[in-house]
mmCIF file of C-alpha atoms in Angstrom:
data_model
loop_
_atom_site.group_PDB
_atom_site.id
_atom_site.type_symbol
_atom_site.label_atom_id
_atom_site.label_comp_id
_atom_site.label_asym_id
_atom_site.label_seq_id
_atom_site.Cartn_x
_atom_site.Cartn_y
_atom_site.Cartn_z
ATOM 1 C CA UNK A 1 -32.772 17.391 -9.761
ATOM 2 C CA UNK A 2 -33.084 14.415 -12.064
ATOM 3 C CA UNK A 3 -29.453 13.777 -12.909
ATOM 4 C CA UNK A 4 -27.648 16.483 -10.989
ATOM 5 C CA UNK A 5 -25.542 15.665 -8.005
ATOM 6 C CA UNK A 6 -27.221 16.314 -4.680
ATOM 7 C CA UNK A 7 -25.426 18.870 -2.503
ATOM 8 C CA UNK A 8 -24.023 16.551 0.111
ATOM 9 C CA UNK A 9 -21.086 16.969 2.514
ATOM 10 C CA UNK A 10 -19.971 13.475 1.461
ATOM 11 C CA UNK A 11 -19.308 14.194 -2.200
ATOM 12 C CA UNK A 12 -18.314 10.674 -3.153
ATOM 13 C CA UNK A 13 -17.732 7.221 -1.701
ATOM 14 C CA UNK A 14 -15.225 4.603 -2.832
ATOM 15 C CA UNK A 15 -14.582 0.901 -2.273
ATOM 16 C CA UNK A 16 -10.847 0.276 -2.738
ATOM 17 C CA UNK A 17 -8.715 -2.864 -2.319
ATOM 18 C CA UNK A 18 -5.662 -2.739 -0.088
ATOM 19 C CA UNK A 19 -3.348 -5.669 -0.797
ATOM 20 C CA UNK A 20 0.253 -4.582 -1.468
ATOM 21 C CA UNK A 21 0.551 -6.284 -4.877
ATOM 22 C CA UNK A 22 -0.983 -3.321 -6.705
ATOM 23 C CA UNK A 23 1.579 -0.959 -5.192
ATOM 24 C CA UNK A 24 4.726 -3.079 -5.093
ATOM 25 C CA UNK A 25 4.348 -5.562 -7.971
ATOM 26 C CA UNK A 26 1.660 -4.466 -10.488
ATOM 27 C CA UNK A 27 3.847 -5.520 -13.415
ATOM 28 C CA UNK A 28 3.639 -9.196 -12.389
ATOM 29 C CA UNK A 29 0.013 -9.628 -13.446
ATOM 30 C CA UNK A 30 -2.097 -7.771 -16.054
ATOM 31 C CA UNK A 31 -5.044 -7.676 -13.662
ATOM 32 C CA UNK A 32 -3.004 -6.144 -10.864
ATOM 33 C CA UNK A 33 -1.807 -3.501 -13.312
ATOM 34 C CA UNK A 34 -5.409 -2.717 -14.343
ATOM 35 C CA UNK A 35 -6.369 -2.205 -10.697
ATOM 36 C CA UNK A 36 -3.347 0.080 -10.287
ATOM 37 C CA UNK A 37 -4.501 2.080 -13.327
ATOM 38 C CA UNK A 38 -8.018 2.336 -11.881
ATOM 39 C CA UNK A 39 -6.552 4.102 -8.846
ATOM 40 C CA UNK A 40 -5.392 6.863 -11.200
ATOM 41 C CA UNK A 41 -9.014 7.458 -12.203
ATOM 42 C CA UNK A 42 -10.025 7.571 -8.534
ATOM 43 C CA UNK A 43 -7.308 10.106 -7.750
ATOM 44 C CA UNK A 44 -8.441 12.272 -10.672
ATOM 45 C CA UNK A 45 -12.008 12.273 -9.356
ATOM 46 C CA UNK A 46 -10.859 13.181 -5.863
ATOM 47 C CA UNK A 47 -8.756 15.985 -7.315
ATOM 48 C CA UNK A 48 -11.848 17.332 -9.102
ATOM 49 C CA UNK A 49 -13.753 17.337 -5.797
ATOM 50 C CA UNK A 50 -10.778 18.691 -3.817
ATOM 51 C CA UNK A 51 -12.207 17.590 -0.451
ATOM 52 C CA UNK A 52 -11.266 19.008 2.914
ATOM 53 C CA UNK A 53 -10.788 15.512 4.329
ATOM 54 C CA UNK A 54 -10.692 11.824 3.432
ATOM 55 C CA UNK A 55 -12.781 9.618 5.730
ATOM 56 C CA UNK A 56 -11.283 6.121 5.726
ATOM 57 C CA UNK A 57 -12.660 2.892 7.218
ATOM 58 C CA UNK A 58 -10.113 0.088 6.894
ATOM 59 C CA UNK A 59 -10.912 -3.586 7.327
ATOM 60 C CA UNK A 60 -7.148 -4.114 7.522
ATOM 61 C CA UNK A 61 -7.103 -2.384 10.927
ATOM 62 C CA UNK A 62 -8.912 -4.638 13.422
ATOM 63 C CA UNK A 63 -9.720 -3.450 16.939
ATOM 64 C CA UNK A 64 -11.043 -5.537 19.813
ATOM 65 C CA UNK A 65 -12.221 -3.067 22.445
ATOM 66 C CA UNK A 66 -14.342 -0.381 20.849
ATOM 67 C CA UNK A 67 -13.361 1.788 17.925
ATOM 68 C CA UNK A 68 -10.070 3.581 17.360
ATOM 69 C CA UNK A 69 -9.461 6.689 15.267
ATOM 70 C CA UNK A 70 -5.994 7.669 14.079
ATOM 71 C CA UNK A 71 -5.128 11.111 15.479
ATOM 72 C CA UNK A 72 -1.371 11.407 14.986
ATOM 73 C CA UNK A 73 -1.060 14.507 12.760
ATOM 74 C CA UNK A 74 1.932 13.093 10.848
ATOM 75 C CA UNK A 75 2.391 9.327 11.211
ATOM 76 C CA UNK A 76 5.674 8.219 9.660
ATOM 77 C CA UNK A 77 7.254 4.769 9.548
ATOM 78 C CA UNK A 78 8.264 1.892 7.274
ATOM 79 C CA UNK A 79 5.621 -0.776 6.726
ATOM 80 C CA UNK A 80 6.012 -4.432 5.739
ATOM 81 C CA UNK A 81 2.860 -6.473 5.126
ATOM 82 C CA UNK A 82 2.596 -9.343 7.598
ATOM 83 C CA UNK A 83 1.497 -11.878 4.942
ATOM 84 C CA UNK A 84 3.281 -10.680 1.808
ATOM 85 C CA UNK A 85 6.533 -9.420 3.310
ATOM 86 C CA UNK A 86 8.511 -10.771 0.352
ATOM 87 C CA UNK A 87 7.072 -7.929 -1.757
ATOM 88 C CA UNK A 88 9.187 -5.433 0.164
ATOM 89 C CA UNK A 89 9.012 -2.430 2.456
ATOM 90 C CA UNK A 90 6.806 0.649 2.130
ATOM 91 C CA UNK A 91 8.075 3.853 3.749
ATOM 92 C CA UNK A 92 5.271 6.307 4.412
ATOM 93 C CA UNK A 93 4.481 9.694 5.851
ATOM 94 C CA UNK A 94 0.864 10.837 6.124
ATOM 95 C CA UNK A 95 -1.186 13.843 7.157
ATOM 96 C CA UNK A 96 -4.097 13.215 9.533
ATOM 97 C CA UNK A 97 -6.753 15.645 10.774
ATOM 98 C CA UNK A 98 -6.258 15.235 14.518
ATOM 99 C CA UNK A 99 -8.989 17.718 15.446
ATOM 100 C CA UNK A 100 -11.564 15.938 13.316
ATOM 101 C CA UNK A 101 -10.498 12.592 14.809
ATOM 102 C CA UNK A 102 -11.260 13.977 18.272
ATOM 103 C CA UNK A 103 -14.629 15.296 17.083
ATOM 104 C CA UNK A 104 -15.456 11.892 15.587
ATOM 105 C CA UNK A 105 -14.698 10.175 18.894
ATOM 106 C CA UNK A 106 -16.861 12.736 20.711
ATOM 107 C CA UNK A 107 -19.789 12.023 18.384
ATOM 108 C CA UNK A 108 -19.286 8.261 18.672
ATOM 109 C CA UNK A 109 -19.398 8.449 22.468
ATOM 110 C CA UNK A 110 -22.525 10.624 22.280
ATOM 111 C CA UNK A 111 -24.208 7.778 20.410
ATOM 112 C CA UNK A 112 -23.244 5.236 23.069
ATOM 113 C CA UNK A 113 -20.115 3.774 21.485
ATOM 114 C CA UNK A 114 -16.774 3.049 23.126
ATOM 115 C CA UNK A 115 -14.224 5.006 21.078
ATOM 116 C CA UNK A 116 -10.821 6.621 21.485
ATOM 117 C CA UNK A 117 -8.102 8.306 19.483
ATOM 118 C CA UNK A 118 -4.650 6.796 19.016
ATOM 119 C CA UNK A 119 -1.584 8.964 18.469
ATOM 120 C CA UNK A 120 1.917 7.807 19.234
ATOM 121 C CA UNK A 121 5.105 7.430 17.250
ATOM 122 C CA UNK A 122 5.387 4.081 15.526
ATOM 123 C CA UNK A 123 1.719 3.119 15.759
ATOM 124 C CA UNK A 124 1.340 0.438 13.058
ATOM 125 C CA UNK A 125 -0.685 1.957 10.226
ATOM 126 C CA UNK A 126 -2.241 -0.996 8.383
ATOM 127 C CA UNK A 127 -1.410 -2.280 4.911
ATOM 128 C CA UNK A 128 -4.685 -1.146 3.364
ATOM 129 C CA UNK A 129 -4.300 2.477 4.445
ATOM 130 C CA UNK A 130 -0.632 2.590 3.455
ATOM 131 C CA UNK A 131 -1.348 1.164 -0.012
ATOM 132 C CA UNK A 132 -4.387 3.346 -0.702
ATOM 133 C CA UNK A 133 -2.762 6.546 0.561
ATOM 134 C CA UNK A 134 0.349 5.833 -1.520
ATOM 135 C CA UNK A 135 -1.784 5.483 -4.651
ATOM 136 C CA UNK A 136 -4.318 8.304 -4.260
ATOM 137 C CA UNK A 137 -2.771 10.712 -1.751
ATOM 138 C CA UNK A 138 0.957 10.215 -2.058
ATOM 139 C CA UNK A 139 1.697 13.943 -1.737
ATOM 140 C CA UNK A 140 -0.618 14.249 1.298
ATOM 141 C CA UNK A 141 -2.678 16.865 -0.489
ATOM 142 C CA UNK A 142 -5.709 15.969 1.621
ATOM 143 C CA UNK A 143 -5.711 15.261 5.360
ATOM 144 C CA UNK A 144 -7.403 12.052 6.424
ATOM 145 C CA UNK A 145 -8.812 10.206 9.381
ATOM 146 C CA UNK A 146 -8.812 6.433 9.690
ATOM 147 C CA UNK A 147 -11.217 4.410 11.831
ATOM 148 C CA UNK A 148 -10.655 0.791 12.831
ATOM 149 C CA UNK A 149 -12.938 -2.171 12.146
ATOM 150 C CA UNK A 150 -14.032 -3.676 15.453
ATOM 151 C CA UNK A 151 -13.936 -7.470 15.196
ATOM 152 C CA UNK A 152 -16.976 -7.954 17.428
ATOM 153 C CA UNK A 153 -19.268 -5.135 16.301
ATOM 154 C CA UNK A 154 -22.574 -6.178 14.763
ATOM 155 C CA UNK A 155 -24.576 -4.372 12.096
ATOM 156 C CA UNK A 156 -26.296 -2.045 14.571
ATOM 157 C CA UNK A 157 -23.031 -0.936 16.168
ATOM 158 C CA UNK A 158 -21.353 -0.410 12.797
ATOM 159 C CA UNK A 159 -24.301 1.646 11.524
ATOM 160 C CA UNK A 160 -24.093 3.865 14.587
ATOM 161 C CA UNK A 161 -20.343 4.266 14.026
ATOM 162 C CA UNK A 162 -21.094 5.479 10.507
ATOM 163 C CA UNK A 163 -23.788 7.865 11.725
ATOM 164 C CA UNK A 164 -21.345 9.311 14.258
ATOM 165 C CA UNK A 165 -18.953 10.052 11.393
ATOM 166 C CA UNK A 166 -21.789 11.766 9.539
ATOM 167 C CA UNK A 167 -22.562 13.802 12.677
ATOM 168 C CA UNK A 168 -18.942 14.944 12.845
ATOM 169 C CA UNK A 169 -18.701 15.898 9.181
ATOM 170 C CA UNK A 170 -21.939 17.882 9.327
ATOM 171 C CA UNK A 171 -20.829 19.787 12.433
ATOM 172 C CA UNK A 172 -17.387 20.474 10.978
ATOM 173 C CA UNK A 173 -18.781 21.885 7.721
ATOM 174 C CA UNK A 174 -16.079 20.023 5.813
ATOM 175 C CA UNK A 175 -16.413 18.622 2.308
ATOM 176 C CA UNK A 176 -15.456 14.948 2.391
ATOM 177 C CA UNK A 177 -14.809 11.807 0.404
ATOM 178 C CA UNK A 178 -15.556 8.510 2.180
ATOM 179 C CA UNK A 179 -13.384 5.480 1.482
ATOM 180 C CA UNK A 180 -13.722 1.886 2.637
ATOM 181 C CA UNK A 181 -10.702 -0.359 2.153
ATOM 182 C CA UNK A 182 -11.671 -3.986 1.678
ATOM 183 C CA UNK A 183 -11.751 -6.857 -0.738
ATOM 184 C CA UNK A 184 -15.007 -8.494 -1.787
ATOM 185 C CA UNK A 185 -14.371 -12.239 -1.413
ATOM 186 C CA UNK A 186 -11.243 -12.893 0.625
ATOM 187 C CA UNK A 187 -10.386 -16.523 -0.040
ATOM 188 C CA UNK A 188 -6.628 -16.242 -0.525
ATOM 189 C CA UNK A 189 -4.737 -19.000 -2.308
ATOM 190 C CA UNK A 190 -3.587 -21.700 0.117
ATOM 191 C CA UNK A 191 -0.983 -23.024 -2.327
ATOM 192 C CA UNK A 192 1.505 -21.013 -4.322
ATOM 193 C CA UNK A 193 0.115 -19.668 -7.576
ATOM 194 C CA UNK A 194 2.347 -17.877 -10.042
ATOM 195 C CA UNK A 195 1.322 -14.210 -10.279
ATOM 196 C CA UNK A 196 0.551 -14.569 -14.002
ATOM 197 C CA UNK A 197 -1.915 -17.373 -13.177
ATOM 198 C CA UNK A 198 -3.807 -15.526 -10.444
ATOM 199 C CA UNK A 199 -7.557 -16.125 -10.333
ATOM 200 C CA UNK A 200 -10.526 -15.904 -7.946
ATOM 201 C CA UNK A 201 -10.117 -18.876 -5.625
ATOM 202 C CA UNK A 202 -13.703 -20.106 -5.834
ATOM 203 C CA UNK A 203 -16.319 -20.067 -8.595
ATOM 204 C CA UNK A 204 -18.982 -19.392 -5.984
ATOM 205 C CA UNK A 205 -16.991 -16.409 -4.711
ATOM 206 C CA UNK A 206 -16.731 -15.142 -8.270
ATOM 207 C CA UNK A 207 -20.493 -15.404 -8.821
ATOM 208 C CA UNK A 208 -21.275 -13.549 -5.596
ATOM 209 C CA UNK A 209 -18.655 -10.896 -6.266
ATOM 210 C CA UNK A 210 -20.262 -10.166 -9.617
ATOM 211 C CA UNK A 211 -23.752 -10.088 -8.093
ATOM 212 C CA UNK A 212 -22.602 -7.647 -5.423
ATOM 213 C CA UNK A 213 -20.964 -5.468 -8.062
ATOM 214 C CA UNK A 214 -24.277 -5.347 -9.950
ATOM 215 C CA UNK A 215 -25.862 -3.706 -6.899
ATOM 216 C CA UNK A 216 -23.030 -1.205 -6.575
ATOM 217 C CA UNK A 217 -22.982 -0.392 -10.288
ATOM 218 C CA UNK A 218 -26.694 0.469 -10.040
ATOM 219 C CA UNK A 219 -25.994 2.754 -7.084
ATOM 220 C CA UNK A 220 -27.893 0.527 -4.670
ATOM 221 C CA UNK A 221 -25.658 1.103 -1.650
ATOM 222 C CA UNK A 222 -28.356 0.557 0.974
ATOM 223 C CA UNK A 223 -29.432 -2.677 -0.686
ATOM 224 C CA UNK A 224 -25.794 -3.793 -0.814
ATOM 225 C CA UNK A 225 -25.421 -2.853 2.857
ATOM 226 C CA UNK A 226 -28.357 -5.008 3.847
ATOM 227 C CA UNK A 227 -27.275 -7.844 1.548
ATOM 228 C CA UNK A 228 -23.844 -7.957 3.187
ATOM 229 C CA UNK A 229 -24.806 -10.568 5.745
ATOM 230 C CA UNK A 230 -26.030 -12.941 3.024
ATOM 231 C CA UNK A 231 -22.902 -12.218 0.985
ATOM 232 C CA UNK A 232 -20.854 -13.193 4.025
ATOM 233 C CA UNK A 233 -22.766 -16.470 4.232
ATOM 234 C CA UNK A 234 -22.353 -17.355 0.566
ATOM 235 C CA UNK A 235 -18.836 -16.146 -0.253
ATOM 236 C CA UNK A 236 -15.624 -16.494 1.735
ATOM 237 C CA UNK A 237 -14.924 -13.133 3.305
ATOM 238 C CA UNK A 238 -12.839 -12.051 6.264
ATOM 239 C CA UNK A 239 -15.131 -13.181 9.069
ATOM 240 C CA UNK A 240 -14.205 -10.357 11.428
ATOM 241 C CA UNK A 241 -14.311 -7.426 9.062
ATOM 242 C CA UNK A 242 -14.989 -7.636 5.359
ATOM 243 C CA UNK A 243 -18.803 -7.510 5.356
ATOM 244 C CA UNK A 244 -18.870 -4.414 7.622
ATOM 245 C CA UNK A 245 -17.567 -1.632 5.366
ATOM 246 C CA UNK A 246 -20.854 -1.361 3.492
ATOM 247 C CA UNK A 247 -22.734 -0.878 6.765
ATOM 248 C CA UNK A 248 -20.365 1.956 7.704
ATOM 249 C CA UNK A 249 -20.304 3.517 4.235
ATOM 250 C CA UNK A 250 -24.092 3.292 3.885
ATOM 251 C CA UNK A 251 -24.597 5.082 7.201
ATOM 252 C CA UNK A 252 -22.015 7.764 6.417
ATOM 253 C CA UNK A 253 -23.578 8.462 3.019
ATOM 254 C CA UNK A 254 -27.205 8.559 4.136
ATOM 255 C CA UNK A 255 -28.646 5.017 4.023
ATOM 256 C CA UNK A 256 -30.320 5.134 0.644
ATOM 257 C CA UNK A 257 -29.947 4.007 -2.944
ATOM 258 C CA UNK A 258 -29.645 7.517 -4.363
ATOM 259 C CA UNK A 259 -26.302 7.035 -6.046
ATOM 260 C CA UNK A 260 -24.699 6.781 -9.422
ATOM 261 C CA UNK A 261 -22.386 3.787 -9.281
ATOM 262 C CA UNK A 262 -19.280 3.057 -11.302
ATOM 263 C CA UNK A 263 -17.137 -0.069 -11.281
ATOM 264 C CA UNK A 264 -13.714 1.055 -12.472
ATOM 265 C CA UNK A 265 -12.096 -2.363 -12.244
ATOM 266 C CA UNK A 266 -12.507 -5.846 -10.802
ATOM 267 C CA UNK A 267 -9.678 -8.391 -10.756
ATOM 268 C CA UNK A 268 -8.299 -11.225 -8.609
ATOM 269 C CA UNK A 269 -5.444 -10.435 -6.260
ATOM 270 C CA UNK A 270 -3.923 -13.599 -4.806
ATOM 271 C CA UNK A 271 -7.319 -15.289 -5.024
ATOM 272 C CA UNK A 272 -9.355 -12.482 -3.471
ATOM 273 C CA UNK A 273 -11.832 -10.221 -5.273
ATOM 274 C CA UNK A 274 -10.361 -6.733 -5.711
ATOM 275 C CA UNK A 275 -12.844 -4.111 -6.903
ATOM 276 C CA UNK A 276 -12.466 -0.374 -7.429
ATOM 277 C CA UNK A 277 -15.920 1.177 -7.142
ATOM 278 C CA UNK A 278 -17.216 4.746 -6.898
ATOM 279 C CA UNK A 279 -20.592 6.002 -5.635
ATOM 280 C CA UNK A 280 -21.782 9.548 -6.291
ATOM 281 C CA UNK A 281 -24.921 10.989 -4.589
ATOM 282 C CA UNK A 282 -27.481 11.400 -7.362
ATOM 283 C CA UNK A 283 -31.242 11.724 -6.996
ATOM 284 C CA UNK A 284 -31.889 10.307 -10.453
ATOM 285 C CA UNK A 285 -30.390 6.946 -9.515
ATOM 286 C CA UNK A 286 -33.036 6.078 -6.901
ATOM 287 C CA UNK A 287 -34.125 2.465 -6.502
ATOM 288 C CA UNK A 288 -36.733 0.960 -4.216
ATOM 289 C CA UNK A 289 -35.357 -0.567 -1.045
ATOM 290 C CA UNK A 290 -35.550 -4.330 -0.892
ATOM 291 C CA UNK A 291 -35.095 -4.618 2.861
ATOM 292 C CA UNK A 292 -36.397 -2.911 5.979
ATOM 293 C CA UNK A 293 -34.137 -3.911 8.879
ATOM 294 C CA UNK A 294 -34.107 -1.814 12.042
ATOM 295 C CA UNK A 295 -32.348 1.549 11.771
ATOM 296 C CA UNK A 296 -30.625 2.277 15.114
ATOM 297 C CA UNK A 297 -29.561 5.802 16.073
ATOM 298 C CA UNK A 298 -28.085 5.009 19.490
ATOM 299 C CA UNK A 299 -25.931 2.073 20.519
ATOM 300 C CA UNK A 300 -27.312 0.505 23.712
ATOM 301 C CA UNK A 301 -25.320 -2.724 23.812
ATOM 302 C CA UNK A 302 -25.711 -6.201 22.383
ATOM 303 C CA UNK A 303 -29.209 -7.569 22.101
ATOM 304 C CA UNK A 304 -30.020 -10.874 23.819
ATOM 305 C CA UNK A 305 -31.028 -12.507 20.571
ATOM 306 C CA UNK A 306 -30.362 -16.091 21.675
ATOM 307 C CA UNK A 307 -32.322 -15.629 24.888
ATOM 308 C CA UNK A 308 -35.549 -14.860 23.078
#
């Protein structure tokens, strides 16, 4: 199977940005409009796959105690972004797979994680999920589940969370697309910048964004996953969340570099690095691993690293 897609329950993975500019004001900046157009290509690819479920990990949904999974079958509300409220309101209605959410929590607990479902009217669906769903799943053609990004979880815990999702998808027999919602660098402008003059806030951030995109374009997801900690050190990212999605996505998709990568678009959004990237399982895209960190299967609590 040199160039043929491997039969895999996770048919494709995506990195998607979630700031509201691309939904509510794409006409204000050519780059924002290009990112908006890239979402059309993503939707077309998902339509070709026609998955049974969308698996979504959102860095815009922080949790403090354990991991939460959205299990309201039909969440409906009106959302206003807490930072960019001047862009306007976003009414939404979504379709979630409540049974799969419960199965995911069951598998997470089996691997030693603290996890629970959330399902009540008015629960605040985050900006990233609202924006992405509006752009790729506006007609709710595919049910989804959304898992939170725990602000205190380390690499080991996040890997186990991803493996639990893989456990659930394999038991369910569903065909899935995995999506992480995150920026690359996240250094937002601290002073007002006219939309037409938007740019990446830092040259160093720009250099590291481009380096990270090289890995993803080559399909080196596992290498990108293990480089995330260094990326976090070198570029300004959201300290509680933004370097974790690649740990989760890598674990969900099999912890390897056997992917065909595609960068659909990369542009600044209010100073941050917004990339639209796709990863398709493909045996012909194999690369040698550059790292060999521990590969945990069970979460047994924080390690006493400082005590050693």
